[in-house]
Amino acid sequence: AYPNLEFVQCLESLNAAFDVSKILHTPGTSTYLPILHSSIQNLRFNSSTTPKPQIIITPLSESHVQSTIICSKKHGMQTRVRSGGHDYEGDSYISSTPFVLIDLVNFRKVDVNIKETTAWVQAGAILGEVYHSIAKQSKVHAFPAGVCPTIGVGGIISGGGQGTIMRKFGLAADNVIDAVIVNAEGQILDRKSMGEDLFWAIRGGGGASFGVILSWKIKLVEVPPVVTVFTVDRTLEQGATKLVHRWQEIADKFHEDLFVRILITSGNNTKGGKTVQAAFNSLFLGTTKDLLPLIQKSFPELGLKASDCSEMSWIETIGYFSSGLPKGAPIDALLNRARAKDFFKAKSDFVKTPIPEVGLEGLWKLYSQDNTGVIILDPYGAKMGSISITDTPFPHRGGTLYNIQYIINWSNHTASKVNIDWISDVYNYMTPYVSKSPRSSYLNYKDFDLGRNDVSGSYKNAISWGTKYFGPNFQRLAKVKATVDPHNFFRNKDANLVRFTSG
Ligand code: FDA
C-alpha cells in the first residue's frame, strides 16, 4: 500500500526495534491529511492541486530523522523540513518532485536553565511554548524573537527572527549559542562538530539548504518585571503623514529600551470616506513613569498620554502584540498551536533614507482602493545597527532605518489575483524610496517573485535573488553549502532558496 515500498523497508531496517508505522503517514492512512494540513498557514498552498508529499514522517527521536535522510537519499526522494509551517511561500511542505516531509511537530521540548540564562529548544517548538516556558521560571527573562506565538523556532531562528525587543537585544539568530543538526550524510552535529561556518550559515541563511536542525541552545535576556505598551492611532485627518515622516527620522535613534513600530491600514474617516490610519504600536522596557518623559523629549508630536499606556509583564506583551490580549489574559493561550488561517501574500523592503512626505502621500493613494492590506514598519538601530553585517547571514544592520513588510490577506482562491496585483502595485510604487543595488528583502518574509532556483540550480542564477536576502554574505553561504552538502541533497529544482550547487 505504500507508494515507495523500498523507502519504507529501508526505514524499517534502520529502526529494527521500532514500529515505524507510528511515525509514518501516507495518503492511504487516516492521519496523513490532518497532519499535512495542521500547520499550513497560507491557504494559497492548501488546495487539491498543491503538490503533496508521498510520505510524512513525524520523528520521535533523532535517529528517526537520521534514518529518514539516509533512506530518502538512497531511494532518490527529496525531503522537506517543517517546524511551524509559517513559511510565506509554502517552502517547508511543497515540492514538485517526489518527496518526504519531515514534520517536527513532536520535537518540541523546551529546557530552560535560568541559572545559566540559557535554554535548549527543539526545532518543532512554537515561539509561544518557548516564551511560556521562560515565563514559568522567571518574570525577568525573555527571548528576542517574533511577535506571533505560533511560529516554529526551526524556521524563524534559521531565517533571523525580529520582534519587539530586537532594538535592545538583536534578532533571535543573534542569541543562539549552539545548535544540533542532521546533515546530508545523516550525521548529528553540534556547534563544535559542525564548525563555525555551518553554525554561521544556519543563523539567518535559512536552515533548509543545510540540513535538519533538531534544536537550538539560546541565550535568554533580562527584562524588567514591569514593561509598558501603547497603541496610538492617527488618521490622515489627524496628521498621520507628518507623524510617519517624523518617525522615520527618529525611530532608529530612540533609546534602546523603546520600540515603536507603525501599522498602516486603510479605514473610514468620521465623514464615512476612506482614510489611512497609522497605529503607533510600542513596547517600552520600563514603566510608564519613565516612558513619558522619554517620548516627550524624543517624539512629542505623537502626543502620548499616560492613559494611552498599559503596564504589564513581558510575557503579557506577547498576547498584546499578537492578538490584542489585555493585561491579565491567561498566558496558557500561548501554548495553542492553532491559528485562524487565510490566504496571503507578503513582500518586504529596507529603508535607509526617510521617504519624503510626497512619497508617503502617493502610497496612501493606493490605500483608497478596497483592500485589507497592512504595511508594517519595524524600526532598527540600537543593537540592530551595532552588529556587523557579516556576523550572521542577515545583512540589514547599520544604516538601515527600518524594515517594511507589505502583507495582504484574503479569504478565498478566487480573490487571489486582485490581491496579489494590489501588493505588486504597492511594491512597484515603492521602488524609488527603498534600498537599491540590490533592493533587499528579509528571508523570513519569503517572496518567490524575487526569484528562485532554476533547473540547473546554478550559482549564477541564484546570485540574482540570493544577494537580495543576504547581500555580500551570499557568497559565503554558497561556499558553506558547497562544503557541507556537495551533492546538493537539500535542494529543490523549482522552488527553494539557497538550495543550489556552487558550480
Ligand atoms: P516552516 O516550518 O514553514 O519553515 C520555514 C522555512 O524554514 C522552510 O524553508 C523550512 O524548510 C525551514 N525549516 C523549518 N524548520 C527547519 C528545521 N528544523 N531545519 C531546517 N530547516 C527548517 N518573522 C519574524 O521575524 N518576526 C515576526 O514577528 C513574524 N511574524 C509572523 C507572523 C505570521 C502569522 C507568519 C505566518 C509569519 C511570521 N514571521 C515572522 C515569518 C516567520 O519567521 C517565517 O515564516 C519562518 O520561516 C517560519 O518558521 P516556521 O518554522 O513556522 O515555518
Coordinates of C-alpha atoms and ligand atoms in Angstrom, one line a residue:
A1 CA 0.0 0.0 0.0
Y2 CA 3.0 2.3 0.4
P3 CA 3.9 4.5 -2.6
N4 CA 7.5 3.9 -2.0
L5 CA 8.0 0.4 -0.6
E6 CA 11.8 0.5 -0.8
F7 CA 12.0 3.7 1.2
V8 CA 9.7 2.2 3.9
Q9 CA 11.7 -1.1 4.0
C10 CA 14.9 1.0 4.4
L11 CA 13.3 2.9 7.3
E12 CA 12.2 -0.3 8.9
S13 CA 15.7 -1.9 8.6
L14 CA 17.3 1.1 10.2
N15 CA 14.8 1.2 13.1
A16 CA 14.5 -2.5 13.6
A17 CA 13.4 -2.3 17.3
F18 CA 10.7 0.3 16.5
D19 CA 7.3 0.1 14.8
V20 CA 7.8 2.7 12.1
S21 CA 4.1 2.9 11.3
K22 CA 3.9 5.1 14.4
I23 CA 5.8 7.9 12.6
L24 CA 4.9 7.1 9.0
H25 CA 1.8 8.7 7.3
T26 CA 1.0 8.1 3.7
P27 CA -2.0 9.2 1.5
G28 CA -3.8 5.9 2.5
T29 CA -3.6 6.5 6.2
S30 CA -6.2 8.5 8.2
T31 CA -3.5 10.6 9.9
Y32 CA -2.0 11.9 6.6
L33 CA -4.2 14.8 5.6
P34 CA -4.8 16.1 9.2
I35 CA -1.0 16.2 9.8
L36 CA -0.3 17.7 6.4
H37 CA -2.9 20.5 6.9
S38 CA -2.3 21.0 10.6
S39 CA 0.3 23.8 10.3
I40 CA -0.2 25.2 6.8
Q41 CA -0.7 28.9 7.5
N42 CA -1.1 30.2 3.9
L43 CA -4.2 28.7 2.3
R44 CA -2.7 29.6 -1.1
F45 CA -0.8 26.3 -0.7
N46 CA -3.6 24.2 0.7
S47 CA -5.5 23.3 -2.4
S48 CA -6.2 20.0 -4.3
T49 CA -3.6 20.9 -6.9
T50 CA -0.8 21.7 -4.3
P51 CA 1.9 19.0 -4.7
K52 CA 1.8 16.8 -1.7
P53 CA 4.4 14.5 0.0
Q54 CA 4.5 10.8 -0.8
I55 CA 5.3 10.2 2.8
I56 CA 5.1 12.3 6.0
I57 CA 7.4 11.3 8.9
T58 CA 6.8 12.7 12.4
P59 CA 10.0 11.7 14.1
L60 CA 10.0 10.9 17.8
S61 CA 13.8 10.6 18.1
E62 CA 16.9 11.9 16.5
S63 CA 17.5 8.5 14.9
H64 CA 14.2 8.8 13.0
V65 CA 15.4 12.0 11.4
Q66 CA 18.8 10.4 10.6
S67 CA 17.2 7.3 9.0
T68 CA 14.8 9.4 7.0
I69 CA 17.6 11.3 5.5
I70 CA 19.7 8.2 4.7
C71 CA 16.7 6.4 3.2
S72 CA 15.5 9.4 1.2
K73 CA 18.9 9.8 -0.3
K74 CA 19.3 6.1 -1.1
H75 CA 15.9 6.0 -2.8
G76 CA 16.1 9.2 -4.7
M77 CA 13.5 11.1 -2.7
Q78 CA 13.8 14.8 -1.8
T79 CA 13.0 15.9 1.7
R80 CA 11.2 19.0 3.1
V81 CA 11.5 20.0 6.7
R82 CA 8.7 21.7 8.6
S83 CA 8.7 23.1 12.1
G84 CA 5.9 25.7 12.5
G85 CA 4.6 25.7 8.9
H86 CA 4.5 29.5 8.7
D87 CA 6.6 29.8 5.5
Y88 CA 5.1 32.5 3.3
E89 CA 5.6 30.5 0.1
G90 CA 4.9 27.0 1.4
D91 CA 8.6 26.2 1.1
S92 CA 8.5 23.7 4.0
Y93 CA 5.9 21.3 2.6
I94 CA 5.8 21.6 -1.2
S95 CA 7.9 20.1 -3.9
S96 CA 7.1 19.1 -7.5
T97 CA 9.3 16.1 -7.3
P98 CA 8.5 13.1 -5.1
F99 CA 9.4 14.0 -1.5
V100 CA 9.3 13.0 2.1
L101 CA 8.0 15.6 4.5
I102 CA 9.8 15.6 7.9
D103 CA 7.3 17.3 10.3
L104 CA 8.9 18.1 13.6
V105 CA 5.6 18.5 15.5
N106 CA 6.8 16.0 18.1
F107 CA 10.2 17.7 18.5
R108 CA 9.1 20.5 20.9
K109 CA 10.8 20.1 24.2
V110 CA 12.0 23.4 25.8
D111 CA 14.5 23.1 28.7
V112 CA 15.1 26.4 30.4
N113 CA 18.2 26.8 32.6
I114 CA 17.5 30.1 34.5
K115 CA 20.8 29.8 36.5
E116 CA 22.7 29.7 33.2
T117 CA 20.3 32.0 31.4
T118 CA 20.0 29.6 28.5
A119 CA 17.5 27.1 27.1
W120 CA 17.7 24.1 24.8
V121 CA 14.8 24.4 22.4
Q122 CA 13.7 21.7 20.0
A123 CA 13.1 23.0 16.5
G124 CA 9.4 22.0 16.3
A125 CA 8.5 24.0 19.4
I126 CA 6.5 27.2 18.6
L127 CA 7.6 30.6 20.0
G128 CA 4.6 30.5 22.4
E129 CA 6.0 27.4 24.0
V130 CA 9.4 28.9 24.4
Y131 CA 8.1 32.2 25.8
H132 CA 5.7 30.3 28.1
S133 CA 8.5 28.0 29.5
I134 CA 10.7 31.0 30.2
A135 CA 7.9 32.9 32.0
K136 CA 7.1 29.8 34.1
Q137 CA 10.5 30.1 35.6
S138 CA 11.2 33.8 35.6
K139 CA 9.4 37.1 35.3
V140 CA 12.6 38.9 34.3
H141 CA 13.9 36.8 31.5
A142 CA 12.8 36.8 27.9
F143 CA 13.9 35.7 24.4
P144 CA 14.0 38.2 21.5
A145 CA 12.1 36.6 18.6
G146 CA 8.9 37.1 16.7
V147 CA 5.6 38.6 17.5
C148 CA 3.3 35.7 16.6
P149 CA 3.4 32.8 19.1
T150 CA 2.5 30.0 16.6
I151 CA 5.7 30.4 14.5
G152 CA 8.1 27.5 14.7
V153 CA 11.6 28.1 16.1
G154 CA 13.1 25.9 13.4
G155 CA 12.1 28.4 10.7
I156 CA 12.2 31.7 12.4
I157 CA 15.6 31.4 14.0
S158 CA 17.3 30.0 10.9
G159 CA 15.9 33.0 9.0
G160 CA 16.7 35.7 11.5
G161 CA 13.8 36.4 13.8
Q162 CA 12.8 40.0 14.5
G163 CA 10.4 41.3 17.2
T164 CA 9.6 43.9 19.8
I165 CA 12.9 43.7 21.8
M166 CA 15.3 43.5 18.8
R167 CA 16.5 47.1 19.2
K168 CA 17.9 46.1 22.6
F169 CA 18.9 42.5 22.0
G170 CA 19.1 41.9 18.3
L171 CA 17.5 39.1 16.3
A172 CA 16.7 35.6 17.6
A173 CA 19.6 34.3 15.5
D174 CA 21.9 36.7 17.3
N175 CA 21.1 35.0 20.5
V176 CA 21.9 31.4 19.6
I177 CA 24.9 29.8 21.2
D178 CA 24.7 26.2 20.0
A179 CA 22.7 24.0 17.7
V180 CA 22.2 20.4 16.8
I181 CA 21.7 19.5 13.1
V182 CA 21.4 16.4 11.0
N183 CA 23.5 16.8 7.8
A184 CA 23.1 15.3 4.3
E185 CA 25.0 12.2 5.5
G186 CA 22.6 11.6 8.3
Q187 CA 25.2 12.6 10.9
I188 CA 24.3 14.5 14.1
L189 CA 26.4 17.6 14.6
D190 CA 26.6 20.2 17.3
R191 CA 28.3 23.6 17.1
K192 CA 31.8 22.1 17.7
S193 CA 31.5 19.2 15.2
M194 CA 29.7 21.3 12.5
G195 CA 32.3 24.0 12.7
E196 CA 31.8 27.8 12.7
D197 CA 31.0 28.2 9.0
L198 CA 27.9 26.0 9.1
F199 CA 26.9 27.4 12.5
W200 CA 27.1 30.8 11.0
A201 CA 25.0 29.8 7.9
I202 CA 22.1 28.4 9.8
R203 CA 21.6 31.6 11.9
G204 CA 20.0 33.7 9.2
G205 CA 20.8 31.8 6.0
G206 CA 17.7 29.6 6.3
G207 CA 18.1 26.1 7.7
A208 CA 16.5 24.2 4.8
S209 CA 19.5 24.4 2.5
F210 CA 21.9 22.9 5.0
G211 CA 20.2 20.1 7.0
V212 CA 17.6 19.4 9.5
I213 CA 18.0 21.5 12.6
L214 CA 16.9 19.4 15.7
S215 CA 17.5 22.0 18.4
W216 CA 18.9 25.4 19.3
K217 CA 20.7 26.5 22.5
I218 CA 19.5 30.0 23.1
K219 CA 20.7 32.8 25.3
L220 CA 18.0 34.4 27.5
V221 CA 18.0 38.1 28.0
E222 CA 17.0 40.2 31.0
V223 CA 13.9 42.4 31.0
P224 CA 12.3 44.5 33.8
P225 CA 9.4 42.9 35.8
V226 CA 7.1 45.8 34.5
V227 CA 7.1 47.0 30.9
T228 CA 4.8 49.4 29.1
V229 CA 2.8 49.1 25.9
F230 CA 0.8 51.5 23.9
T231 CA -1.0 51.9 20.6
V232 CA -1.8 55.4 19.4
D233 CA -3.9 55.6 16.2
R234 CA -3.7 58.6 13.9
T235 CA -5.6 59.1 10.6
L236 CA -4.7 61.3 7.7
E237 CA -7.1 63.9 9.1
Q238 CA -5.2 63.7 12.4
G239 CA -1.8 64.4 10.8
A240 CA -0.6 60.8 10.1
T241 CA 1.6 61.8 7.2
K242 CA 3.7 64.2 9.2
L243 CA 3.9 61.8 12.1
V244 CA 5.0 58.9 9.9
H245 CA 7.5 61.1 8.2
R246 CA 8.9 62.3 11.6
W247 CA 9.0 58.8 12.9
Q248 CA 11.3 57.7 10.1
E249 CA 13.9 60.4 11.2
I250 CA 14.0 59.3 14.8
A251 CA 12.7 55.8 15.5
D252 CA 16.1 54.1 14.9
K253 CA 17.7 56.6 17.2
F254 CA 15.3 56.2 20.2
H255 CA 16.7 54.8 23.4
E256 CA 17.3 51.0 23.0
D257 CA 14.6 50.3 25.5
L258 CA 12.0 51.9 23.3
F259 CA 10.5 50.1 20.2
V260 CA 7.8 52.0 18.3
R261 CA 6.5 50.3 15.1
I262 CA 3.8 51.5 12.8
L263 CA 1.0 49.5 11.3
I264 CA -0.6 51.3 8.3
T265 CA -4.1 50.2 7.3
S266 CA -7.0 51.7 5.4
G267 CA -10.1 52.8 7.3
N268 CA -13.0 55.1 7.3
N269 CA -12.9 58.6 8.5
T270 CA -15.6 60.3 10.6
K271 CA -17.4 61.5 7.4
G272 CA -17.7 57.9 6.1
G273 CA -15.0 58.4 3.5
K274 CA -11.8 56.4 3.1
T275 CA -8.7 57.3 5.0
V276 CA -5.4 55.8 6.1
Q277 CA -4.7 55.0 9.6
A278 CA -1.2 54.8 11.2
A279 CA -1.1 52.8 14.5
F280 CA 2.0 53.6 16.6
N281 CA 2.4 50.4 18.4
S282 CA 5.1 50.3 21.1
L283 CA 6.9 48.3 23.8
F284 CA 9.0 50.1 26.3
L285 CA 11.3 48.1 28.7
G286 CA 10.3 50.1 31.7
T287 CA 7.4 51.9 33.5
T288 CA 5.0 54.5 32.1
K289 CA 6.6 57.0 34.5
D290 CA 10.0 56.5 32.7
L291 CA 8.5 56.3 29.3
L292 CA 6.5 59.6 29.2
P293 CA 9.5 61.9 29.6
L294 CA 11.4 59.9 27.1
I295 CA 8.7 60.2 24.5
Q296 CA 8.1 63.9 25.4
K297 CA 11.7 64.5 24.6
S298 CA 12.2 62.3 21.5
F299 CA 8.7 62.3 19.9
P300 CA 6.5 65.0 21.4
E301 CA 4.5 65.2 18.2
L302 CA 2.8 61.9 19.0
G303 CA 1.0 63.5 21.9
L304 CA 1.3 60.3 24.1
K305 CA -0.7 60.4 27.3
A306 CA -0.4 58.2 30.4
S307 CA -3.9 57.0 29.7
D308 CA -2.7 55.5 26.4
C309 CA -0.2 53.3 28.2
S310 CA -0.6 49.9 29.9
E311 CA 1.9 48.3 32.3
M312 CA 2.3 44.6 32.2
S313 CA 4.9 41.8 32.4
W314 CA 7.0 41.0 29.3
I315 CA 5.1 37.7 28.8
E316 CA 1.8 39.5 28.7
T317 CA 3.1 41.7 25.9
I318 CA 3.2 38.7 23.6
G319 CA -0.7 38.4 23.7
Y320 CA -0.9 42.2 23.4
F321 CA 1.1 42.4 20.2
S322 CA -0.1 39.2 18.5
S323 CA -3.8 39.4 19.2
G324 CA -4.5 42.4 21.3
L325 CA -5.0 40.5 24.5
P326 CA -5.3 42.7 27.6
K327 CA -3.2 42.6 30.7
G328 CA -4.0 39.6 32.9
A329 CA -5.1 37.4 30.0
P330 CA -4.1 33.7 30.7
I331 CA -0.7 33.0 29.3
D332 CA -1.6 29.4 28.6
A333 CA -3.1 30.7 25.4
L334 CA 0.5 30.9 24.1
L335 CA 0.6 27.1 24.0
N336 CA -2.2 27.0 21.4
R337 CA -0.8 25.9 18.1
A338 CA -4.0 26.6 16.2
R339 CA -4.3 30.0 14.5
A340 CA -7.0 31.4 12.2
K341 CA -5.8 30.8 8.6
D342 CA -6.2 32.7 5.4
F343 CA -4.7 33.4 2.0
F344 CA -1.9 35.8 2.0
K345 CA 1.0 37.3 0.1
A346 CA 3.8 39.5 1.5
K347 CA 6.8 41.4 0.4
S348 CA 9.5 43.3 2.2
D349 CA 11.9 46.2 1.9
F350 CA 14.5 48.0 3.9
V351 CA 14.7 51.8 4.1
K352 CA 17.9 53.8 4.5
T353 CA 16.7 57.3 3.8
P354 CA 13.4 58.7 5.1
I355 CA 10.6 58.7 2.4
P356 CA 9.6 62.3 1.7
E357 CA 6.0 63.3 2.6
V358 CA 5.1 63.4 -1.1
G359 CA 6.2 59.8 -1.4
L360 CA 4.0 58.8 1.6
E361 CA 1.1 60.7 0.1
G362 CA 1.4 58.6 -3.1
L363 CA 1.4 55.4 -1.1
W364 CA -1.8 56.5 0.7
K365 CA -3.5 56.8 -2.7
L366 CA -3.0 53.0 -3.2
Y367 CA -5.0 52.6 0.0
S368 CA -8.0 54.3 -1.3
Q369 CA -8.9 51.1 -3.1
D370 CA -10.9 48.4 -1.4
N371 CA -8.4 46.1 0.2
T372 CA -7.2 44.7 3.5
G373 CA -3.5 45.3 3.1
V374 CA -1.3 46.2 6.0
I375 CA 2.1 47.8 5.9
I376 CA 4.3 47.3 9.0
L377 CA 7.3 49.5 9.6
D378 CA 9.7 47.9 12.1
P379 CA 12.4 50.3 13.4
Y380 CA 16.1 49.1 13.6
G381 CA 19.0 51.0 15.1
A382 CA 20.5 50.5 18.6
K383 CA 21.7 46.8 18.9
M384 CA 20.4 46.0 15.4
G385 CA 22.7 48.7 14.0
S386 CA 25.8 47.8 16.0
I387 CA 26.1 44.2 14.9
S388 CA 28.4 43.8 11.9
I389 CA 26.9 42.9 8.5
T390 CA 29.0 39.7 8.4
D391 CA 28.3 38.4 11.9
T392 CA 25.4 36.4 10.6
P393 CA 24.0 36.0 7.1
F394 CA 21.3 38.6 7.9
P395 CA 23.0 41.8 6.4
H396 CA 20.5 44.5 7.2
R397 CA 22.3 46.2 10.0
G398 CA 24.0 49.7 10.4
G399 CA 22.5 52.3 8.1
T400 CA 19.1 50.5 7.9
L401 CA 16.4 52.8 9.4
Y402 CA 13.6 50.3 9.3
N403 CA 12.1 47.2 7.7
I404 CA 8.8 47.3 5.8
Q405 CA 6.5 44.4 5.4
Y406 CA 3.6 44.7 3.0
I407 CA 1.1 42.0 3.6
I408 CA -2.4 41.3 2.2
N409 CA -4.8 38.7 3.4
W410 CA -8.0 37.4 1.8
S411 CA -10.4 34.5 2.3
N412 CA -10.9 32.6 -1.0
H413 CA -9.0 31.4 -4.0
T414 CA -10.9 33.4 -6.5
A415 CA -9.7 36.7 -4.9
S416 CA -6.1 35.8 -5.2
K417 CA -5.3 37.7 -8.4
V418 CA -6.7 41.0 -7.4
N419 CA -4.9 40.9 -4.0
I420 CA -1.6 39.8 -5.4
D421 CA -1.9 42.5 -8.1
W422 CA -2.5 45.1 -5.4
I423 CA 0.6 44.2 -3.4
S424 CA 2.7 44.2 -6.6
D425 CA 1.4 47.7 -7.4
V426 CA 2.4 48.9 -3.9
Y427 CA 5.8 47.2 -4.2
N428 CA 6.4 48.8 -7.6
Y429 CA 5.4 52.2 -6.4
M430 CA 7.9 52.0 -3.5
T431 CA 10.9 51.3 -5.8
P432 CA 12.4 54.8 -5.6
Y433 CA 12.2 55.1 -1.8
V434 CA 13.8 51.8 -0.6
S435 CA 17.2 50.1 -0.6
K436 CA 18.8 49.7 -4.0
S437 CA 21.5 47.7 -5.8
P438 CA 20.2 45.3 -4.8
R439 CA 16.7 46.1 -3.5
S440 CA 16.8 43.9 -0.4
S441 CA 14.3 41.7 1.4
Y442 CA 14.0 39.7 4.6
L443 CA 14.3 36.0 4.2
N444 CA 11.6 35.2 6.8
Y445 CA 9.2 37.2 4.6
K446 CA 10.0 34.9 1.7
D447 CA 8.9 36.2 -1.7
F448 CA 9.3 34.0 -4.7
D449 CA 8.7 36.9 -7.1
L450 CA 12.3 37.9 -6.3
G451 CA 13.5 34.7 -8.0
R452 CA 14.2 31.1 -7.1
N453 CA 16.3 28.2 -8.3
D454 CA 16.3 27.3 -11.9
V455 CA 16.6 23.7 -13.1
S456 CA 20.4 23.9 -13.1
G457 CA 20.5 25.2 -9.5
S458 CA 23.5 27.2 -10.6
Y459 CA 25.3 29.8 -8.5
K460 CA 25.0 32.3 -11.4
N461 CA 21.2 32.1 -11.3
A462 CA 21.0 32.0 -7.5
I463 CA 23.1 35.1 -7.0
S464 CA 20.3 37.3 -8.6
W465 CA 17.9 36.6 -5.8
G466 CA 20.4 35.4 -3.1
T467 CA 22.0 38.9 -2.8
K468 CA 18.6 40.4 -2.2
Y469 CA 18.2 38.5 1.0
F470 CA 21.9 38.2 2.1
G471 CA 23.8 41.0 0.4
P472 CA 27.6 40.3 0.5
N473 CA 27.0 37.2 2.7
F474 CA 25.5 35.3 -0.1
Q475 CA 28.9 34.2 -1.4
R476 CA 29.9 32.8 1.9
L477 CA 26.6 30.9 2.2
A478 CA 27.2 29.4 -1.3
K479 CA 30.7 28.2 -0.1
V480 CA 29.3 26.7 3.1
K481 CA 26.7 24.9 1.0
A482 CA 29.2 23.5 -1.4
T483 CA 31.3 22.2 1.5
V484 CA 28.6 20.7 3.7
D485 CA 26.2 19.4 1.0
P486 CA 28.4 18.9 -2.1
H487 CA 25.8 16.6 -3.8
N488 CA 23.1 19.2 -3.2
F489 CA 20.8 16.7 -1.4
F490 CA 18.9 19.6 0.4
R491 CA 17.6 21.1 -2.8
N492 CA 14.6 21.8 -4.9
K493 CA 14.7 22.1 -8.6
D494 CA 11.9 24.6 -8.8
A495 CA 11.1 26.4 -5.6
N496 CA 13.6 26.9 -2.9
L497 CA 16.1 29.4 -1.6
V498 CA 19.8 28.9 -1.3
R499 CA 19.4 25.4 -2.5
F500 CA 21.9 25.4 -5.3
T501 CA 25.1 23.9 -6.3
S502 CA 28.2 26.1 -6.1
G503 CA 29.3 25.4 -9.6
Ligands
FDA1 P1 8.2 26.4 8.4 O1 8.1 25.2 9.1 O2 7.2 26.7 7.2 O3 9.7 26.6 7.8 C1 10.1 27.8 7.2 C2 11.4 27.5 6.4 O4 12.4 27.0 7.3 C3 11.3 26.4 5.4 O5 12.2 26.6 4.4 C4 11.7 25.2 6.1 O6 12.1 24.1 5.3 C5 12.8 25.7 7.0 N1 12.8 24.9 8.3 C6 11.9 24.8 9.2 N2 12.3 24.1 10.2 C7 13.5 23.7 9.9 C8 14.5 22.8 10.6 N3 14.2 22.3 11.7 N4 15.7 22.6 10.0 C9 16.0 23.1 8.8 N5 15.1 23.9 8.1 C10 13.9 24.2 8.7 N6 9.0 36.6 11.3 C11 9.7 37.4 12.1 O7 10.9 37.5 12.1 N7 9.0 38.2 13.1 C12 7.7 38.1 13.2 O8 7.1 38.7 14.1 C13 7.0 37.2 12.3 N8 5.6 37.1 12.4 C14 4.9 36.2 11.6 C15 3.6 36.1 11.8 C16 2.9 35.2 11.0 C17 1.4 35.0 11.1 C18 3.6 34.4 10.0 C19 2.8 33.5 9.1 C20 4.9 34.6 9.8 C21 5.6 35.5 10.6 N9 7.0 35.7 10.5 C22 7.7 36.5 11.4 C23 7.8 34.9 9.5 C24 8.4 33.6 10.0 O9 9.5 34.0 10.8 C25 8.8 32.7 8.9 O10 7.7 32.4 8.1 C26 9.5 31.5 9.5 O11 10.3 30.9 8.5 C27 8.5 30.5 10.0 O12 9.1 29.4 10.6 P2 8.3 28.0 10.8 O13 9.1 27.0 11.4 O14 7.0 28.3 11.4 O15 8.0 27.7 9.3

